[in-house]
Amino acid sequence: MAKQIFRKKKNRNLLLNYFKPSIYVQNVNKINLESLKKHGIKVFICDLDNTLTPFYRRIPNTDNLNLIQRVEKLGMHFVLLSNNAKKRVESFANKAGIEHYYWNAKKPLLKYFRVISKKFNVQPNEIIMVGDQLITDVFFANRAHIESILVVPVAGVDESNRLVRLLDRLVYKRLAQRNILHKGFFDEGEYGIDYDIL
Ligand SMILES: [Mg+2]
């Protein structure tokens, strides 16, 4: 009986690991891109809403443009992967000069992980996923066995998916209870230090 309880507990922790980011930073500009490059990352997948920009803002800012430029200058591909609609994603991508973008991605489903891997001919260890949500972006990354970077949502609210936000908050709470992740306790943004691979 005792053994069974222990196993159940362990499984629950294992499940929570699917929501654990490899790196947690305040925002996308804190990411040490050179260290990603150094560790062999070739494809930088980035969420759009509340990661790059608030969901209501249509125009990329200077920081966005700089980030995209720096990623590409280092020889990595910048890929926009959003669960939002075509109109929103395409318009932003065009304004930001992003060549590779996918809308309606349905993260955490892995359809576009396969599409992107094939397109750029890369292995999971050559891809990183950057996003603001545990149950879409980080879960997507862990299901795909790729590393992930979690950022704080740039806007507090996201009207488009209240349920996702609610679940996200719940997972944050559980991760904190288990000492896996604490809101606001950021990493340095350097890849390869103090992270676990599933
Ligand atoms: Mg987002």
CSV table of C-alpha atoms and ligand atoms in Angstrom, one decimal:
chain,number,residue,atom,x,y,z
A,1,MET,CA,0.0,0.0,0.0
A,2,ALA,CA,2.7,2.4,1.0
A,3,LYS,CA,4.7,1.5,-2.1
A,4,GLN,CA,1.7,2.4,-4.2
A,5,ILE,CA,1.2,5.8,-2.7
A,6,PHE,CA,4.9,6.6,-3.2
A,7,ARG,CA,4.7,5.6,-6.9
A,8,LYS,CA,1.7,7.8,-7.4
A,9,LYS,CA,3.5,10.8,-5.9
A,10,LYS,CA,6.5,10.2,-8.1
A,11,ASN,CA,4.4,10.0,-11.2
A,12,ARG,CA,2.8,13.3,-10.3
A,13,ASN,CA,6.2,14.9,-10.1
A,14,LEU,CA,7.1,13.4,-13.4
A,15,LEU,CA,4.1,14.9,-14.9
A,16,LEU,CA,5.0,18.3,-13.5
A,17,ASN,CA,8.4,18.1,-15.2
A,18,TYR,CA,6.6,18.5,-18.5
A,19,PHE,CA,5.9,22.0,-17.5
A,20,LYS,CA,9.4,22.9,-16.3
A,21,PRO,CA,11.3,25.3,-18.5
A,22,SER,CA,15.0,24.8,-19.1
A,23,ILE,CA,15.7,28.5,-18.5
A,24,TYR,CA,13.5,31.1,-16.9
A,25,VAL,CA,14.3,34.8,-17.7
A,26,GLN,CA,12.4,38.0,-17.3
A,27,ASN,CA,12.0,38.8,-21.0
A,28,VAL,CA,13.4,37.8,-24.4
A,29,ASN,CA,16.1,40.5,-24.3
A,30,LYS,CA,17.7,38.7,-21.4
A,31,ILE,CA,18.4,35.6,-23.4
A,32,ASN,CA,22.1,35.0,-23.9
A,33,LEU,CA,21.9,34.3,-27.6
A,34,GLU,CA,25.7,33.7,-27.9
A,35,SER,CA,25.4,30.8,-25.4
A,36,LEU,CA,22.6,29.2,-27.5
A,37,LYS,CA,24.7,29.4,-30.5
A,38,LYS,CA,27.7,28.0,-28.6
A,39,HIS,CA,25.6,25.0,-27.6
A,40,GLY,CA,24.6,24.2,-31.1
A,41,ILE,CA,21.2,25.7,-31.4
A,42,LYS,CA,20.2,26.3,-35.0
A,43,VAL,CA,16.5,27.1,-34.8
A,44,PHE,CA,15.1,29.7,-32.4
A,45,ILE,CA,11.3,29.1,-32.2
A,46,CYS,CA,9.6,32.1,-30.6
A,47,ASP,CA,6.0,32.5,-29.5
A,48,LEU,CA,4.3,35.8,-30.4
A,49,ASP,CA,1.6,37.0,-28.0
A,50,ASN,CA,2.9,38.2,-24.6
A,51,THR,CA,6.4,36.8,-25.4
A,52,LEU,CA,7.5,39.3,-28.1
A,53,THR,CA,4.8,41.8,-27.7
A,54,PRO,CA,1.5,42.3,-25.9
A,55,PHE,CA,-1.4,40.5,-27.7
A,56,TYR,CA,-3.0,43.8,-28.6
A,57,ARG,CA,0.0,45.4,-30.2
A,58,ARG,CA,0.3,45.0,-34.0
A,59,ILE,CA,3.6,46.6,-34.6
A,60,PRO,CA,7.0,45.2,-33.6
A,61,ASN,CA,9.2,47.5,-31.5
A,62,THR,CA,12.9,48.1,-31.7
A,63,ASP,CA,13.8,45.4,-29.2
A,64,ASN,CA,11.8,42.9,-31.3
A,65,LEU,CA,13.7,43.9,-34.5
A,66,ASN,CA,17.0,43.8,-32.7
A,67,LEU,CA,16.3,40.3,-31.3
A,68,ILE,CA,15.4,38.9,-34.7
A,69,GLN,CA,18.5,40.5,-36.2
A,70,ARG,CA,20.8,39.2,-33.5
A,71,VAL,CA,19.4,35.7,-33.8
A,72,GLU,CA,19.9,35.7,-37.5
A,73,LYS,CA,23.3,37.3,-37.4
A,74,LEU,CA,24.5,34.4,-35.2
A,75,GLY,CA,23.4,32.1,-38.0
A,76,MET,CA,20.3,30.7,-36.3
A,77,HIS,CA,16.9,30.7,-37.9
A,78,PHE,CA,14.2,32.8,-36.2
A,79,VAL,CA,10.8,31.0,-36.4
A,80,LEU,CA,7.6,32.5,-35.2
A,81,LEU,CA,5.2,29.9,-33.9
A,82,SER,CA,1.9,31.2,-32.6
A,83,ASN,CA,-1.5,29.7,-31.7
A,84,ASN,CA,-3.1,32.9,-32.9
A,85,ALA,CA,-4.9,33.4,-36.2
A,86,LYS,CA,-3.2,33.9,-39.6
A,87,LYS,CA,-4.1,37.5,-39.9
A,88,ARG,CA,-2.5,38.5,-36.7
A,89,VAL,CA,0.6,36.4,-37.1
A,90,GLU,CA,1.2,37.1,-40.8
A,91,SER,CA,0.8,40.9,-40.3
A,92,PHE,CA,3.3,41.0,-37.4
A,93,ALA,CA,5.8,38.7,-39.2
A,94,ASN,CA,5.7,40.9,-42.3
A,95,LYS,CA,6.2,44.1,-40.3
A,96,ALA,CA,9.1,42.5,-38.4
A,97,GLY,CA,10.7,41.0,-41.5
A,98,ILE,CA,10.3,37.4,-40.1
A,99,GLU,CA,10.6,35.0,-43.0
A,100,HIS,CA,9.5,31.8,-41.2
A,101,TYR,CA,6.2,32.0,-39.3
A,102,TYR,CA,3.3,29.6,-38.5
A,103,TRP,CA,-0.1,30.5,-37.1
A,104,ASN,CA,-2.8,28.3,-35.6
A,105,ALA,CA,0.0,26.1,-34.2
A,106,LYS,CA,-2.2,24.5,-31.5
A,107,LYS,CA,0.8,24.2,-29.1
A,108,PRO,CA,1.2,21.9,-27.2
A,109,LEU,CA,0.4,19.7,-30.2
A,110,LEU,CA,3.6,18.8,-32.1
A,111,LYS,CA,2.5,19.2,-35.7
A,112,TYR,CA,4.7,22.2,-36.3
A,113,PHE,CA,7.6,20.7,-34.4
A,114,ARG,CA,7.7,18.1,-37.1
A,115,VAL,CA,7.2,20.6,-39.8
A,116,ILE,CA,10.0,22.8,-38.5
A,117,SER,CA,12.5,19.9,-37.8
A,118,LYS,CA,12.0,18.7,-41.4
A,119,LYS,CA,12.2,22.2,-43.0
A,120,PHE,CA,15.5,23.1,-41.3
A,121,ASN,CA,16.7,19.5,-41.2
A,122,VAL,CA,17.6,19.7,-37.5
A,123,GLN,CA,17.6,17.4,-34.5
A,124,PRO,CA,15.7,18.2,-31.2
A,125,ASN,CA,18.9,19.3,-29.5
A,126,GLU,CA,19.4,22.0,-32.2
A,127,ILE,CA,16.1,23.7,-31.5
A,128,ILE,CA,15.0,26.0,-28.6
A,129,MET,CA,11.4,27.2,-27.8
A,130,VAL,CA,10.9,30.6,-26.3
A,131,GLY,CA,7.5,31.4,-24.8
A,132,ASP,CA,5.5,32.9,-21.9
A,133,GLN,CA,3.1,30.0,-21.2
A,134,LEU,CA,3.8,26.8,-19.4
A,135,ILE,CA,0.9,24.8,-20.8
A,136,THR,CA,1.4,25.8,-24.4
A,137,ASP,CA,5.0,26.7,-25.0
A,138,VAL,CA,6.9,24.9,-22.3
A,139,PHE,CA,4.7,21.8,-22.5
A,140,PHE,CA,5.2,21.8,-26.3
A,141,ALA,CA,9.0,21.9,-25.9
A,142,ASN,CA,9.1,19.1,-23.3
A,143,ARG,CA,6.9,16.9,-25.3
A,144,ALA,CA,9.2,17.4,-28.3
A,145,HIS,CA,12.3,16.9,-26.1
A,146,ILE,CA,13.7,20.3,-26.9
A,147,GLU,CA,15.0,22.9,-24.5
A,148,SER,CA,12.8,25.8,-23.6
A,149,ILE,CA,13.1,29.4,-22.3
A,150,LEU,CA,10.2,30.8,-20.3
A,151,VAL,CA,9.6,34.5,-20.1
A,152,VAL,CA,7.2,36.6,-18.1
A,153,PRO,CA,4.2,37.6,-20.1
A,154,VAL,CA,4.7,41.2,-21.3
A,155,ALA,CA,1.1,42.0,-20.7
A,156,GLY,CA,-0.8,40.9,-17.6
A,157,VAL,CA,-3.9,39.7,-19.4
A,158,ASP,CA,-4.6,37.8,-22.5
A,159,GLU,CA,-8.3,38.0,-23.5
A,160,SER,CA,-8.0,35.4,-26.1
A,161,ASN,CA,-7.4,32.4,-23.8
A,162,ARG,CA,-8.7,32.9,-20.3
A,163,LEU,CA,-8.8,29.1,-19.7
A,164,VAL,CA,-5.2,28.7,-20.8
A,165,ARG,CA,-4.2,31.5,-18.4
A,166,LEU,CA,-6.2,29.8,-15.6
A,167,LEU,CA,-4.5,26.5,-16.1
A,168,ASP,CA,-1.1,28.2,-16.4
A,169,ARG,CA,-1.6,29.8,-13.0
A,170,LEU,CA,-2.5,26.4,-11.5
A,171,VAL,CA,0.6,24.8,-12.9
A,172,TYR,CA,2.8,27.7,-11.7
A,173,LYS,CA,1.3,27.1,-8.2
A,174,ARG,CA,2.0,23.4,-8.3
A,175,LEU,CA,5.6,23.9,-9.6
A,176,ALA,CA,6.2,26.4,-6.7
A,177,GLN,CA,4.8,23.9,-4.2
A,178,ARG,CA,7.3,21.3,-5.4
A,179,ASN,CA,10.1,23.7,-5.5
A,180,ILE,CA,10.5,23.2,-9.2
A,181,LEU,CA,10.0,26.8,-10.3
A,182,HIS,CA,9.3,30.0,-8.5
A,183,LYS,CA,7.8,33.1,-10.2
A,184,GLY,CA,10.3,35.9,-10.4
A,185,PHE,CA,13.4,33.8,-9.5
A,186,PHE,CA,15.1,34.1,-12.8
A,187,ASP,CA,18.1,32.3,-14.3
A,188,GLU,CA,21.0,34.2,-15.9
A,189,GLY,CA,19.7,33.4,-19.4
A,190,GLU,CA,22.8,31.3,-20.2
A,191,TYR,CA,22.1,28.0,-21.8
A,192,GLY,CA,23.7,24.9,-20.5
A,193,ILE,CA,23.8,25.8,-16.9
A,194,ASP,CA,21.6,24.2,-14.3
A,195,TYR,CA,18.9,22.7,-16.4
A,196,ASP,CA,17.4,19.3,-16.7
A,197,ILE,CA,16.5,17.4,-19.8
A,198,LEU,CA,13.5,15.1,-19.6
B,1,MG,MG,2.1,33.6,-25.6
